[in-house]
Amino acid sequence: MCKDTEQLKSWSQNLGHEGVLTTFSSFGTVAPHRQRQIIQSLAVGGRQPRADVEVMAQKRRPKAP
């Protein structure tokens, strides 16, 4: 939800945390599937990726001989 570092710091302080790292470490980890969704949304400016881009992202490059 935080769009910049000032918002993140404000959120952290609102939770009563002295530092942002306390906020990060207090909420555990992000599930791998959710991490992928978040990173993909950042890469396309918050829009859902097109299906053909998604397919291309999943394909592996062939190994060099």
PDB file of C-alpha atoms in Angstrom:
ATOM      1  CA  MET A   1       0.000   0.000   0.000  1.00  0.00           C
ATOM      2  CA  CYS A   2       2.892   2.363   0.681  1.00  0.00           C
ATOM      3  CA  LYS A   3       3.982   4.097  -2.498  1.00  0.00           C
ATOM      4  CA  ASP A   4       7.157   5.742  -1.187  1.00  0.00           C
ATOM      5  CA  THR A   5       9.586   5.607   1.722  1.00  0.00           C
ATOM      6  CA  GLU A   6       7.880   8.437   3.601  1.00  0.00           C
ATOM      7  CA  GLN A   7       4.591   6.511   3.610  1.00  0.00           C
ATOM      8  CA  LEU A   8       6.408   3.343   4.696  1.00  0.00           C
ATOM      9  CA  LYS A   9       8.136   5.119   7.574  1.00  0.00           C
ATOM     10  CA  SER A  10       4.829   6.696   8.650  1.00  0.00           C
ATOM     11  CA  TRP A  11       3.134   3.284   8.611  1.00  0.00           C
ATOM     12  CA  SER A  12       5.964   1.800  10.657  1.00  0.00           C
ATOM     13  CA  GLN A  13       5.792   4.601  13.219  1.00  0.00           C
ATOM     14  CA  ASN A  14       1.998   4.244  13.406  1.00  0.00           C
ATOM     15  CA  LEU A  15       2.525   0.626  14.437  1.00  0.00           C
ATOM     16  CA  GLY A  16       4.804   1.842  17.223  1.00  0.00           C
ATOM     17  CA  HIS A  17       7.993   0.527  15.640  1.00  0.00           C
ATOM     18  CA  GLU A  18      11.188   2.499  16.093  1.00  0.00           C
ATOM     19  CA  GLY A  19      12.572   1.348  12.754  1.00  0.00           C
ATOM     20  CA  VAL A  20      11.179   0.104   9.451  1.00  0.00           C
ATOM     21  CA  LEU A  21      13.193  -3.123   9.792  1.00  0.00           C
ATOM     22  CA  THR A  22      11.129  -3.967  12.883  1.00  0.00           C
ATOM     23  CA  THR A  23       8.001  -3.628  10.768  1.00  0.00           C
ATOM     24  CA  PHE A  24       9.417  -5.881   8.052  1.00  0.00           C
ATOM     25  CA  SER A  25      10.588  -8.580  10.451  1.00  0.00           C
ATOM     26  CA  SER A  26       7.334  -8.542  12.460  1.00  0.00           C
ATOM     27  CA  PHE A  27       5.092  -9.735   9.665  1.00  0.00           C
ATOM     28  CA  GLY A  28       6.891 -12.857   8.470  1.00  0.00           C
ATOM     29  CA  THR A  29       7.533 -13.763   4.874  1.00  0.00           C
ATOM     30  CA  VAL A  30       5.565 -13.372   1.679  1.00  0.00           C
ATOM     31  CA  ALA A  31       4.420 -16.623   0.075  1.00  0.00           C
ATOM     32  CA  PRO A  32       6.280 -17.318  -3.197  1.00  0.00           C
ATOM     33  CA  HIS A  33       3.136 -17.151  -5.356  1.00  0.00           C
ATOM     34  CA  ARG A  34       2.168 -13.820  -3.805  1.00  0.00           C
ATOM     35  CA  GLN A  35       5.714 -12.490  -4.196  1.00  0.00           C
ATOM     36  CA  ARG A  36       5.532 -13.307  -7.896  1.00  0.00           C
ATOM     37  CA  GLN A  37       2.210 -11.489  -8.251  1.00  0.00           C
ATOM     38  CA  ILE A  38       3.552  -8.407  -6.498  1.00  0.00           C
ATOM     39  CA  ILE A  39       6.748  -8.250  -8.552  1.00  0.00           C
ATOM     40  CA  GLN A  40       4.813  -8.725 -11.795  1.00  0.00           C
ATOM     41  CA  SER A  41       2.430  -5.909 -10.886  1.00  0.00           C
ATOM     42  CA  LEU A  42       5.370  -3.600 -10.209  1.00  0.00           C
ATOM     43  CA  ALA A  43       6.921  -4.462 -13.560  1.00  0.00           C
ATOM     44  CA  VAL A  44       3.817  -3.428 -15.501  1.00  0.00           C
ATOM     45  CA  GLY A  45       2.870  -0.369 -13.476  1.00  0.00           C
ATOM     46  CA  GLY A  46       0.230  -2.073 -11.364  1.00  0.00           C
ATOM     47  CA  ARG A  47      -1.666  -3.531 -14.324  1.00  0.00           C
ATOM     48  CA  GLN A  48      -2.195  -7.220 -14.870  1.00  0.00           C
ATOM     49  CA  PRO A  49       0.348  -8.651 -17.332  1.00  0.00           C
ATOM     50  CA  ARG A  50      -0.890  -9.736 -20.744  1.00  0.00           C
ATOM     51  CA  ALA A  51      -1.254 -13.486 -21.167  1.00  0.00           C
ATOM     52  CA  ASP A  52       1.408 -13.671 -23.901  1.00  0.00           C
ATOM     53  CA  VAL A  53       3.916 -11.830 -21.706  1.00  0.00           C
ATOM     54  CA  GLU A  54       3.117 -14.195 -18.869  1.00  0.00           C
ATOM     55  CA  VAL A  55       3.805 -17.219 -21.070  1.00  0.00           C
ATOM     56  CA  MET A  56       7.096 -15.722 -22.238  1.00  0.00           C
ATOM     57  CA  ALA A  57       8.117 -14.996 -18.647  1.00  0.00           C
ATOM     58  CA  GLN A  58       7.636 -18.643 -17.724  1.00  0.00           C
ATOM     59  CA  LYS A  59       9.680 -20.062 -20.604  1.00  0.00           C
ATOM     60  CA  ARG A  60      13.339 -20.782 -20.041  1.00  0.00           C
ATOM     61  CA  ARG A  61      16.011 -19.718 -22.407  1.00  0.00           C
ATOM     62  CA  PRO A  62      17.711 -22.598 -24.200  1.00  0.00           C
ATOM     63  CA  LYS A  63      21.112 -23.538 -22.837  1.00  0.00           C
ATOM     64  CA  ALA A  64      24.140 -22.610 -24.906  1.00  0.00           C
ATOM     65  CA  PRO A  65      25.852 -25.605 -26.579  1.00  0.00           C
TER      66      PRO A  65
END
